[in-house]
Tab-separated table of C-alpha atoms in Angstrom:
chain	number	residue	atom	x	y	z
A	26	THR	CA	54.741	105.449	125.800
A	27	ASP	CA	56.459	107.254	122.940
A	28	ILE	CA	57.947	109.761	125.395
A	29	GLN	CA	59.398	106.975	127.523
A	30	ARG	CA	60.803	105.208	124.457
A	31	LYS	CA	62.348	108.466	123.275
A	32	ASP	CA	63.885	109.006	126.710
A	33	ILE	CA	65.376	105.498	126.685
A	34	VAL	CA	66.771	105.957	123.176
A	35	LEU	CA	68.350	109.286	124.144
A	36	HIS	CA	69.852	107.700	127.228
A	37	LEU	CA	71.263	104.790	125.204
A	38	LYS	CA	72.784	107.216	122.736
A	39	LYS	CA	74.461	109.233	125.475
A	40	ALA	CA	75.551	106.172	127.416
A	41	SER	CA	77.018	104.428	124.389
A	42	LYS	CA	78.817	107.565	123.251
A	43	ASN	CA	80.160	107.949	126.762
A	44	ALA	CA	81.351	104.330	126.701
A	45	PHE	CA	83.342	104.994	123.533
A	46	GLN	CA	84.917	108.095	125.114
A	47	ILE	CA	85.784	106.268	128.310
A	48	LEU	CA	87.443	103.468	126.348
A	49	GLU	CA	89.514	105.951	124.366
A	50	ASN	CA	90.607	107.773	127.532
A	51	LEU	CA	91.498	104.517	129.257
A	52	LEU	CA	93.706	103.642	126.298
A	53	GLN	CA	95.351	107.046	126.596
A	54	TRP	CA	95.912	106.454	130.300
A	55	ALA	CA	97.528	103.109	129.511
A	56	ARG	CA	99.941	104.977	127.260
A	57	THR	CA	100.939	107.235	130.159
A	58	GLN	CA	102.421	104.168	131.811
A	59	THR	CA	104.888	103.825	128.935
A	60	GLY	CA	105.373	107.541	128.255
A	61	ARG	CA	103.416	107.401	124.981
A	62	ILE	CA	100.519	109.703	125.931
A	63	SER	CA	99.486	112.363	123.439
A	64	PHE	CA	98.757	115.763	125.052
A	65	ASN	CA	96.685	117.952	122.703
A	66	PRO	CA	95.597	121.217	124.351
A	67	VAL	CA	92.950	123.400	122.678
A	68	TRP	CA	90.839	126.342	123.837
A	69	VAL	CA	87.860	124.878	125.668
A	70	ASP	CA	84.632	126.570	126.777
A	71	ILE	CA	84.525	125.312	130.368
A	72	HIS	CA	80.820	126.079	130.935
A	73	ALA	CA	79.912	124.139	127.776
A	74	LEU	CA	82.079	121.218	128.870
A	75	LEU	CA	80.546	121.114	132.369
A	76	SER	CA	77.058	121.215	130.828
A	77	HIS	CA	77.983	118.379	128.475
A	78	VAL	CA	79.322	116.204	131.316
A	79	LYS	CA	76.217	116.879	133.390
A	80	ASP	CA	74.063	115.976	130.389
A	81	VAL	CA	75.915	112.661	129.939
A	82	TYR	CA	74.815	111.669	133.452
A	83	SER	CA	71.284	113.129	133.205
A	84	HIS	CA	69.608	109.719	133.345
A	85	THR	CA	71.698	108.658	136.375
A	86	ILE	CA	71.005	111.978	138.113
A	87	LYS	CA	67.268	111.564	137.583
A	88	GLU	CA	67.313	107.916	138.645
A	89	LYS	CA	69.376	108.622	141.802
A	90	GLY	CA	67.243	111.632	142.757
A	91	VAL	CA	70.084	114.110	143.327
A	92	GLU	CA	70.305	117.721	142.179
A	93	VAL	CA	73.347	118.795	140.137
A	94	SER	CA	74.052	122.520	139.638
A	95	ILE	CA	76.676	124.443	137.665
A	96	ILE	CA	78.074	127.625	139.230
A	97	MET	CA	80.529	129.676	137.181
A	98	ASP	CA	81.240	132.522	134.804
A	99	GLN	CA	80.029	131.380	131.392
A	100	ASN	CA	82.927	133.099	129.559
A	101	LEU	CA	85.721	131.056	131.109
A	102	GLN	CA	88.008	129.548	128.476
A	103	ALA	CA	90.955	127.267	129.270
A	104	TYR	CA	93.817	125.932	127.188
A	105	VAL	CA	93.637	122.241	128.137
A	106	ASP	CA	93.399	118.777	126.620
A	107	ARG	CA	89.621	118.524	126.248
A	108	ASP	CA	89.429	114.714	126.292
A	109	MET	CA	91.536	114.474	129.426
A	110	LEU	CA	89.595	117.195	131.243
A	111	GLU	CA	86.293	115.592	130.267
A	112	CYS	CA	87.519	112.269	131.614
A	113	ILE	CA	88.501	113.943	134.917
A	114	LEU	CA	85.118	115.641	135.256
A	115	ARG	CA	83.179	112.502	134.341
A	116	ASN	CA	84.959	110.405	136.947
A	117	LEU	CA	84.639	112.973	139.725
A	118	LEU	CA	80.984	113.724	138.966
A	119	ASN	CA	80.229	109.996	138.813
A	120	ASN	CA	81.807	109.547	142.259
A	121	ALA	CA	79.928	112.519	143.690
A	122	ILE	CA	76.588	111.116	142.468
A	123	LYS	CA	77.497	107.625	143.643
A	124	PHE	CA	78.271	108.707	147.228
A	125	THR	CA	75.383	111.187	147.577
A	126	PRO	CA	72.052	109.777	148.829
A	127	LYS	CA	68.662	110.540	147.305
A	128	GLY	CA	67.656	114.157	147.823
A	129	GLY	CA	71.275	115.334	148.063
A	130	SER	CA	73.067	117.960	145.984
A	131	VAL	CA	76.173	118.191	143.806
A	132	TRP	CA	77.771	121.433	142.581
A	133	LEU	CA	80.115	121.808	139.615
A	134	SER	CA	81.954	125.117	139.731
A	135	ALA	CA	84.822	126.865	137.955
A	136	ARG	CA	86.394	130.196	138.830
A	137	LEU	CA	89.252	132.251	137.458
A	138	GLU	CA	91.887	133.094	140.069
A	139	GLN	CA	95.096	135.113	139.993
A	140	GLU	CA	97.285	132.023	139.706
A	141	GLY	CA	95.043	130.144	137.269
A	142	PHE	CA	91.558	128.679	137.443
A	143	LYS	CA	89.910	126.372	139.951
A	144	LEU	CA	87.538	123.495	139.252
A	145	SER	CA	85.428	122.119	142.078
A	146	ILE	CA	83.080	119.146	142.409
A	147	LYS	CA	81.273	119.353	145.738
A	148	ASP	CA	78.567	117.105	147.162
A	149	THR	CA	76.417	116.586	150.283
A	150	GLY	CA	77.217	112.880	150.368
A	151	ILE	CA	78.517	110.489	153.003
A	152	GLY	CA	81.960	112.122	153.168
A	153	MET	CA	85.130	110.539	154.534
A	154	THR	CA	87.715	110.931	157.259
A	155	PRO	CA	90.896	112.993	156.636
A	156	GLU	CA	92.908	109.783	156.910
A	157	TYR	CA	90.888	108.087	154.209
A	158	ALA	CA	91.126	111.190	152.004
A	159	ASP	CA	94.932	111.026	152.277
A	160	LYS	CA	94.883	107.370	151.261
A	161	ILE	CA	92.869	108.256	148.157
A	162	LYS	CA	95.284	111.037	147.212
A	163	ASN	CA	98.264	108.736	147.550
A	164	GLN	CA	96.826	105.490	146.199
A	165	THR	CA	98.681	103.888	143.275
A	166	ASN	CA	96.304	101.040	142.562
A	167	ASN	CA	92.562	100.785	142.052
A	168	ARG	CA	90.211	99.857	144.870
A	169	SER	CA	86.587	98.715	144.650
A	170	THR	CA	83.945	100.918	146.302
A	171	MET	CA	80.171	100.851	146.755
A	172	GLY	CA	77.838	103.841	146.504
A	173	THR	CA	74.805	104.800	148.600
A	174	ALA	CA	72.452	102.868	146.278
A	175	GLY	CA	74.677	99.820	145.935
A	176	GLU	CA	76.556	101.116	142.871
A	177	ARG	CA	79.840	99.350	142.325
A	178	GLY	CA	83.084	100.883	141.081
A	179	THR	CA	86.619	99.717	140.361
A	180	GLY	CA	88.553	102.839	141.384
A	181	ILE	CA	90.320	102.956	138.013
A	182	GLY	CA	88.630	106.274	137.193
A	183	LEU	CA	90.429	108.104	139.994
A	184	LEU	CA	93.802	106.747	138.886
A	185	VAL	CA	93.089	107.934	135.350
A	186	SER	CA	92.079	111.371	136.647
A	187	LYS	CA	95.261	111.697	138.719
A	188	GLU	CA	97.415	110.902	135.683
A	189	PHE	CA	95.629	113.492	133.545
A	190	ILE	CA	95.817	116.150	136.281
A	191	ASP	CA	99.591	115.589	136.522
A	192	ILE	CA	100.004	115.921	132.756
A	193	HIS	CA	98.386	119.380	132.984
A	194	MET	CA	100.838	120.281	135.778
A	195	ALA	CA	97.805	120.966	137.934
A	196	SER	CA	97.352	120.228	141.640
A	197	TRP	CA	94.396	118.864	143.540
A	198	GLU	CA	93.085	118.389	147.049
A	199	ILE	CA	90.190	116.792	148.895
A	200	ALA	CA	88.109	118.529	151.563
A	201	SER	CA	85.781	116.134	153.360
A	202	GLU	CA	84.138	115.240	156.659
A	203	PRO	CA	82.111	112.133	157.475
A	204	HIS	CA	78.360	112.698	156.836
A	205	LYS	CA	79.016	116.265	155.628
A	206	GLY	CA	80.040	115.688	152.022
A	207	THR	CA	83.203	115.929	149.943
A	208	GLU	CA	84.798	118.541	147.671
A	209	PHE	CA	87.408	117.721	145.017
A	210	ILE	CA	89.330	120.847	144.010
A	211	ILE	CA	91.721	121.105	141.048
A	212	TYR	CA	94.008	124.117	140.463
A	213	PHE	CA	95.190	124.704	136.911
A	214	PRO	CA	98.232	126.998	136.577
A	215	CYS	CA	97.928	130.402	134.893
A	216	GLU	CA	99.962	129.217	131.881
A	217	THR	CA	96.952	127.157	130.781
A	218	SER	CA	94.165	129.603	131.698
A	219	LEU	CA	92.727	132.843	130.322
A	220	HIS	CA	89.436	134.650	130.864
A	221	LEU	CA	88.362	135.408	127.292
A	222	ASN	CA	85.275	135.534	125.184
A	223	VAL	CA	84.931	132.926	122.415
A	224	ASP	CA	86.109	135.223	119.608
A	225	ASP	CA	89.286	136.172	121.502
A	226	ALA	CA	90.024	132.530	122.197
A	227	GLN	CA	89.695	131.638	118.533
A	228	ASN	CA	92.000	134.470	117.526
A	229	ALA	CA	94.516	133.547	120.203
A	230	ASN	CA	94.872	129.980	118.969
A	231	PRO	CA	93.533	128.354	115.827
A	232	LYS	CA	93.072	124.979	117.573
A	233	VAL	CA	89.775	125.926	119.216
A	234	ASP	CA	87.879	122.946	120.551
A	235	PRO	CA	85.634	121.771	117.710
A	236	LYS	CA	82.140	120.984	118.975
A	237	SER	CA	81.332	118.952	115.906
A	238	ASP	CA	81.275	115.151	116.144
A	239	ILE	CA	82.924	114.978	112.702
A	240	PRO	CA	86.668	115.622	112.337
A	241	ALA	CA	87.394	118.278	109.726
A	242	ASN	CA	89.393	115.870	107.562
A	243	ILE	CA	86.624	113.246	107.381
A	244	THR	CA	84.190	114.100	104.620
A	245	ILE	CA	81.581	111.961	102.889
A	246	ASP	CA	80.582	112.752	99.331
A	247	GLN	CA	76.898	113.713	99.302
A	248	LYS	CA	76.388	111.962	95.954
A	249	ASP	CA	77.708	108.741	97.475
A	250	LEU	CA	75.460	109.252	100.485
A	251	GLU	CA	72.332	109.629	98.346
A	252	LEU	CA	73.410	106.660	96.225
A	253	VAL	CA	73.290	104.308	99.223
A	254	ARG	CA	70.467	105.888	101.213
A	255	HIS	CA	67.921	103.284	102.408
A	256	LYS	CA	70.266	100.360	101.702
A	257	THR	CA	69.868	97.644	104.346
A	258	VAL	CA	72.582	96.905	106.920
A	259	LEU	CA	72.541	93.970	109.339
A	260	ILE	CA	74.293	94.924	112.608
A	261	VAL	CA	75.609	91.972	114.620
A	262	GLU	CA	76.731	92.850	118.163
A	263	ASP	CA	76.080	90.954	121.402
A	264	GLN	CA	76.446	94.002	123.679
A	265	LEU	CA	73.114	95.839	123.648
A	266	ASP	CA	74.459	99.327	124.408
A	267	LEU	CA	77.092	99.147	121.665
A	268	ARG	CA	74.584	97.731	119.178
A	269	LYS	CA	72.114	100.516	119.930
A	270	ALA	CA	74.878	103.086	119.519
A	271	LEU	CA	75.617	101.710	116.039
A	272	VAL	CA	71.920	101.708	115.171
A	273	LEU	CA	71.487	105.309	116.274
A	274	HIS	CA	74.485	106.435	114.236
A	275	LEU	CA	73.548	104.613	111.030
A	276	GLN	CA	69.746	104.581	110.975
A	277	GLU	CA	69.422	108.022	109.365
A	278	ILE	CA	71.105	106.657	106.223
A	279	PHE	CA	70.384	102.922	106.194
A	280	GLU	CA	67.541	100.559	106.919
A	281	ILE	CA	68.781	98.555	109.918
A	282	HIS	CA	68.306	94.948	111.022
A	283	GLU	CA	69.782	93.754	114.333
A	284	ALA	CA	71.189	90.450	115.580
A	285	ASN	CA	72.726	89.853	119.008
A	286	ASN	CA	74.924	86.937	117.947
A	287	GLY	CA	76.264	85.142	114.889
A	288	ALA	CA	73.680	82.353	114.976
A	289	GLU	CA	70.819	84.841	114.848
A	290	ALA	CA	72.631	86.787	112.128
A	291	LEU	CA	72.877	83.716	109.876
A	292	THR	CA	69.110	83.298	109.957
A	293	LEU	CA	68.425	87.008	109.456
A	294	ALA	CA	70.908	87.307	106.592
A	295	LYS	CA	69.130	84.579	104.622
A	296	GLU	CA	65.702	85.957	105.486
A	297	LYS	CA	66.351	89.694	104.938
A	298	MET	CA	69.221	89.535	102.405
A	299	PRO	CA	70.822	92.802	103.602
A	300	ASP	CA	73.042	94.918	101.369
A	301	LEU	CA	75.855	94.753	103.960
A	302	VAL	CA	76.684	92.967	107.222
A	303	LEU	CA	78.457	94.882	110.014
A	304	SER	CA	79.630	92.490	112.734
A	305	ASP	CA	81.667	92.409	115.903
A	306	VAL	CA	84.336	89.675	116.046
A	307	VAL	CA	84.107	88.469	119.657
A	308	MET	CA	80.620	87.023	120.279
A	309	PRO	CA	79.144	83.903	121.923
A	310	GLU	CA	77.921	80.872	119.940
A	311	ILE	CA	79.189	81.957	116.497
A	312	ASN	CA	81.847	84.691	116.364
A	313	GLY	CA	82.251	87.263	113.613
A	314	LEU	CA	84.876	85.304	111.682
A	315	GLU	CA	82.844	82.102	111.643
A	316	LEU	CA	79.783	84.118	110.635
A	317	SER	CA	81.732	85.651	107.736
A	318	LYS	CA	82.992	82.250	106.621
A	319	ARG	CA	79.496	80.711	106.620
A	320	LEU	CA	77.934	83.652	104.790
A	321	LYS	CA	80.622	83.571	102.095
A	322	GLN	CA	80.288	79.798	101.646
A	323	ASP	CA	76.489	79.948	101.189
A	324	LEU	CA	75.494	80.747	97.602
A	325	SER	CA	72.439	82.720	98.709
A	326	THR	CA	74.529	85.137	100.844
A	327	SER	CA	78.057	84.920	99.362
A	328	HIS	CA	77.670	88.263	97.539
A	329	ILE	CA	76.915	90.322	100.681
A	330	PRO	CA	79.783	92.666	101.732
A	331	ILE	CA	81.008	92.161	105.311
A	332	VAL	CA	82.748	94.668	107.612
A	333	LEU	CA	84.191	93.498	110.933
A	334	LEU	CA	84.659	95.494	114.147
A	335	THR	CA	87.595	94.217	116.148
A	336	SER	CA	90.268	95.107	118.712
A	337	GLN	CA	94.047	95.327	118.325
A	338	LYS	CA	94.607	91.892	119.806
A	339	ASP	CA	92.440	90.401	117.078
A	340	GLU	CA	94.703	91.628	114.255
A	341	LEU	CA	95.623	88.105	113.168
A	342	ASP	CA	91.964	87.120	113.281
A	343	VAL	CA	91.185	90.036	110.986
A	344	ILE	CA	93.761	88.856	108.455
A	345	LEU	CA	92.195	85.408	108.555
A	346	GLY	CA	88.826	87.063	108.129
A	347	LEU	CA	89.986	88.902	105.029
A	348	GLN	CA	91.025	85.574	103.553
A	349	THR	CA	87.439	84.365	103.973
A	350	GLY	CA	86.109	87.270	101.940
A	351	VAL	CA	85.599	90.006	104.544
A	352	ASP	CA	85.529	93.318	102.681
A	353	ASP	CA	86.932	95.607	105.388
A	354	TYR	CA	87.400	96.067	109.128
A	355	LEU	CA	87.779	98.735	111.799
A	356	ILE	CA	89.854	98.478	114.961
A	357	LYS	CA	88.230	99.707	118.179
A	358	PRO	CA	88.008	102.407	119.350
A	359	TYR	CA	87.074	104.054	116.059
A	360	HIS	CA	85.385	107.292	115.073
A	361	PRO	CA	81.741	106.630	114.075
A	362	GLN	CA	82.117	108.872	111.034
A	363	ILE	CA	85.033	106.765	109.741
A	364	LEU	CA	82.779	103.714	110.023
A	365	LEU	CA	80.042	105.475	108.055
A	366	LEU	CA	82.579	106.524	105.420
A	367	LYS	CA	83.711	102.916	104.923
A	368	LEU	CA	80.167	101.595	104.605
A	369	VAL	CA	79.180	104.320	102.147
A	370	LYS	CA	82.280	103.686	100.006
A	371	ILE	CA	81.713	99.935	99.805
A	372	LEU	CA	78.061	100.289	98.850
A	373	SER	CA	78.460	103.264	96.492
A	374	ASN	CA	81.294	101.538	94.595
A	375	ARG	CA	79.042	98.528	94.071
A	376	GLU	CA	76.251	100.817	92.844
A	377	ARG	CA	78.583	102.357	90.257
A	378	MET	CA	79.664	98.939	89.031
A	379	GLN	CA	76.015	97.996	88.596
A	380	LYS	CA	75.434	101.067	86.426
A	381	LYS	CA	78.373	100.126	84.190
A	382	PHE	CA	76.870	96.657	83.870
A	383	ARG	CA	74.032	98.009	81.709
A	384	LEU	CA	76.333	98.531	78.707
A	385	ASP	CA	79.247	96.221	79.461
A	386	ASP	CA	77.743	93.223	81.174
A	387	GLN	CA	80.080	90.245	81.504
A	388	PRO	CA	83.425	91.956	82.367
A	389	VAL	CA	81.811	94.267	84.917
A	390	LEU	CA	79.714	91.523	86.480
A	391	ASP	CA	82.900	89.500	86.903
A	392	LEU	CA	84.264	92.405	88.960
A	393	ILE	CA	81.093	92.619	91.040
A	394	ALA	CA	81.325	88.868	91.699
A	395	GLU	CA	84.402	89.118	93.894
A	396	ASN	CA	84.650	85.563	95.284
A	397	SER	CA	84.881	82.226	93.503
A	398	LEU	CA	81.394	81.116	94.550
A	399	ASP	CA	79.816	84.236	93.051
A	400	LYS	CA	81.908	83.939	89.880
A	401	GLN	CA	80.603	80.386	89.394
A	402	PHE	CA	77.104	81.680	90.065
A	403	VAL	CA	77.493	84.385	87.394
A	404	GLN	CA	78.877	81.963	84.818
A	405	LYS	CA	75.983	79.532	85.354
A	406	LEU	CA	73.487	82.396	85.278
A	407	TYR	CA	74.713	83.646	81.919
A	408	GLN	CA	74.942	80.170	80.464
A	409	TYR	CA	71.366	79.235	81.409
A	410	ILE	CA	69.981	82.507	80.020
A	411	GLU	CA	71.969	82.085	76.789
A	412	ASP	CA	70.908	78.436	76.393
A	413	ASN	CA	67.226	79.350	76.777
A	414	ILE	CA	67.111	82.741	75.087
A	415	GLN	CA	64.910	81.464	72.247
A	416	ASP	CA	62.301	80.194	74.711
A	417	GLU	CA	59.563	82.807	75.023
A	418	ASP	CA	58.342	81.242	78.273
A	419	PHE	CA	61.765	81.233	79.928
A	420	GLY	CA	61.501	83.400	83.055
A	421	VAL	CA	62.359	83.671	86.741
A	422	GLU	CA	60.686	80.399	87.735
A	423	SER	CA	62.598	78.424	85.091
A	424	LEU	CA	65.854	80.176	85.991
A	425	SER	CA	65.458	79.526	89.737
A	426	GLN	CA	64.885	75.801	89.063
A	427	LEU	CA	68.024	75.594	86.920
A	428	MET	CA	70.079	77.507	89.496
A	429	GLY	CA	68.766	75.322	92.328
A	430	MET	CA	67.680	78.295	94.440
A	431	HIS	CA	64.423	79.490	95.899
A	432	ARG	CA	62.869	82.128	93.640
A	433	SER	CA	62.896	84.908	96.273
A	434	ASN	CA	66.538	84.270	97.262
A	435	LEU	CA	67.624	84.158	93.626
A	436	SER	CA	65.788	87.418	92.922
A	437	LYS	CA	67.406	89.188	95.879
A	438	LYS	CA	70.881	87.915	94.997
A	439	ILE	CA	70.656	88.903	91.320
A	440	THR	CA	69.267	92.327	92.236
A	441	GLN	CA	72.043	92.985	94.780
A	442	LEU	CA	74.759	91.853	92.365
A	443	THR	CA	73.520	93.604	89.221
A	444	GLY	CA	71.007	96.215	90.287
A	445	TYR	CA	68.352	94.508	88.116
A	446	SER	CA	65.545	92.090	88.858
A	447	PRO	CA	65.869	88.628	87.232
A	448	ILE	CA	63.098	89.379	84.727
A	449	ASP	CA	64.826	92.634	83.700
A	450	LEU	CA	68.164	90.827	83.460
A	451	ILE	CA	66.681	88.191	81.121
A	452	LYS	CA	65.068	90.922	79.002
A	453	MET	CA	68.361	92.838	78.914
A	454	GLN	CA	70.226	89.764	77.701
A	455	ARG	CA	67.606	89.238	74.980
A	456	MET	CA	68.163	92.840	73.808
A	457	LYS	CA	71.974	92.589	73.831
A	458	THR	CA	71.910	89.301	71.958
A	459	ALA	CA	69.516	90.821	69.430
A	460	ALA	CA	71.887	93.769	68.912
A	461	LYS	CA	74.791	91.404	68.196
A	462	LEU	CA	72.682	89.409	65.742
A	463	LEU	CA	71.588	92.566	63.939
A	464	LEU	CA	75.229	93.470	63.329
A	465	ALA	CA	76.619	90.049	62.465
A	466	SER	CA	74.017	87.495	61.431
A	467	GLY	CA	72.484	88.992	58.304
A	468	LYS	CA	69.029	87.976	59.522
A	469	ASN	CA	66.017	90.261	59.264
A	470	VAL	CA	64.239	91.817	62.243
A	471	SER	CA	61.492	89.157	62.453
A	472	GLU	CA	64.009	86.300	62.434
A	473	ILE	CA	66.039	87.966	65.170
A	474	ALA	CA	62.888	88.581	67.226
A	475	TYR	CA	62.103	84.838	67.145
A	476	ALA	CA	65.758	83.995	67.897
A	477	VAL	CA	65.688	85.935	71.178
A	478	GLY	CA	62.298	84.701	72.426
A	479	PHE	CA	59.769	87.168	70.989
A	480	SER	CA	56.765	85.716	69.137
A	481	ASP	CA	55.618	89.187	68.037
A	482	PRO	CA	58.182	91.142	65.923
A	483	LYS	CA	56.288	94.411	66.486
A	484	TYR	CA	56.481	94.025	70.253
A	485	PHE	CA	60.182	93.120	69.861
A	486	SER	CA	60.825	96.356	67.919
A	487	LYS	CA	59.047	98.380	70.605
A	488	ALA	CA	61.054	96.713	73.399
A	489	PHE	CA	64.324	97.152	71.461
A	490	LYS	CA	63.675	100.878	71.001
A	491	ALA	CA	62.842	101.267	74.681
A	492	TYR	CA	66.239	99.764	75.545
A	493	PHE	CA	68.538	101.241	72.854
A	494	GLY	CA	66.595	104.365	71.865
A	495	VAL	CA	66.279	103.363	68.193
A	496	LEU	CA	64.368	100.751	66.186
A	497	PRO	CA	66.222	97.517	65.254
A	498	SER	CA	66.432	98.549	61.578
A	499	GLU	CA	67.858	101.959	62.539
A	500	TYR	CA	70.352	100.342	64.907
A	501	ALA	CA	71.735	98.159	62.119
A	502	ALA	CA	71.792	101.032	59.615
A	503	ASN	CA	73.537	103.395	62.053
A	504	SER	CA	76.199	100.785	62.843
A	505	GLN	CA	76.896	100.153	59.143
A	506	SER	CA	77.225	103.881	58.349
A	507	ALA	CA	79.507	104.390	61.345
A	508	SER	CA	81.848	101.622	60.164
């Protein structure tokens, strides 16, 4: 049903966003091992954060059949690193759900105390012995565990949480008994805690936790956004959750096509002729670099801009990719809004070049045709139109035969390069050639009409005025008086 589909889409969005956040926090944790961690405390609304973390796991909570409650004063604000605290809460809540059977309960609570504030994650799960609890507190490596419904875990989350708790100079303890549940308690010192309303917190420190998904310094020009709205983007990603996350982020602006590997993308690119291809690098069958190479070497798709998504270890691959004509790349993890900014810039710049093409065709089209294959295509295109400009019957079918391309593919390629359909491009070239002849040839209007493929001089004059705004005779007279 539509409701079920909507629920799945919402879950995918939350899960994929959570995956990005987890990856970023794991990278931060890795930096703690070399002393390169960045600690960025801001004023955080703890109730809002607990609600957000609970919401992230809403699908899991519903599926597992446990009840999760939040118990706290809604006005509690804390001066903490929001990303680190969210990572701690996610890991502890995930464990509580994992080790609590169906019908059980989990409580998230926060309370201001004289020496600071206390966070608690308590459950009615399977519990553990005091000896095992001590082992968990003192463990220095990850250990695999299994939940009450067979859920598997690596134990890395607890190690990450311990690192982030230490960075906050906080302390923690475990209270647990077998078959009676477990409570994780974290004490944050008073130096990082204050009981304030939101306005007081903002006045106390300008670095209040921004709830927006868009960093303040990342802005997208609305004119650019409208310029590229409804352009088509082919997303190539073999991991379903990541692909759906990209779709959800971009679908409000672009028309989206999806491929789960490079082989499928090659077929779709030729069939759909998207305005841009966004591809992961590491994929089975055909990877992102090979996909880029094949698209750029095929005349029907060589004009399509390509953006790659890659990881740090693929830096050399990215450089190689740029040599094959890749337009840009982003290194994971990246902010989704930065990705959108890059795509909008690439497509809006091309749109502007197409508009300049109307008055200054050849030089601008050479700029639009960025690779050698497209430059050869443009040169042949112009030459064939020029050679046949006197032929009244010369049109798209004749041009596609000369270019050796299927009519539909040729039409899509010309439109994406120039912004004009092939028939409009041919008509435009007839008008521009006529304008040059009016100024230099000394021929009359009828002769020029025949020279550019019009059998009816009156229809030629009407078409010329529609393009230049004046009749052919006026155009020539105006040019002579101006000189």
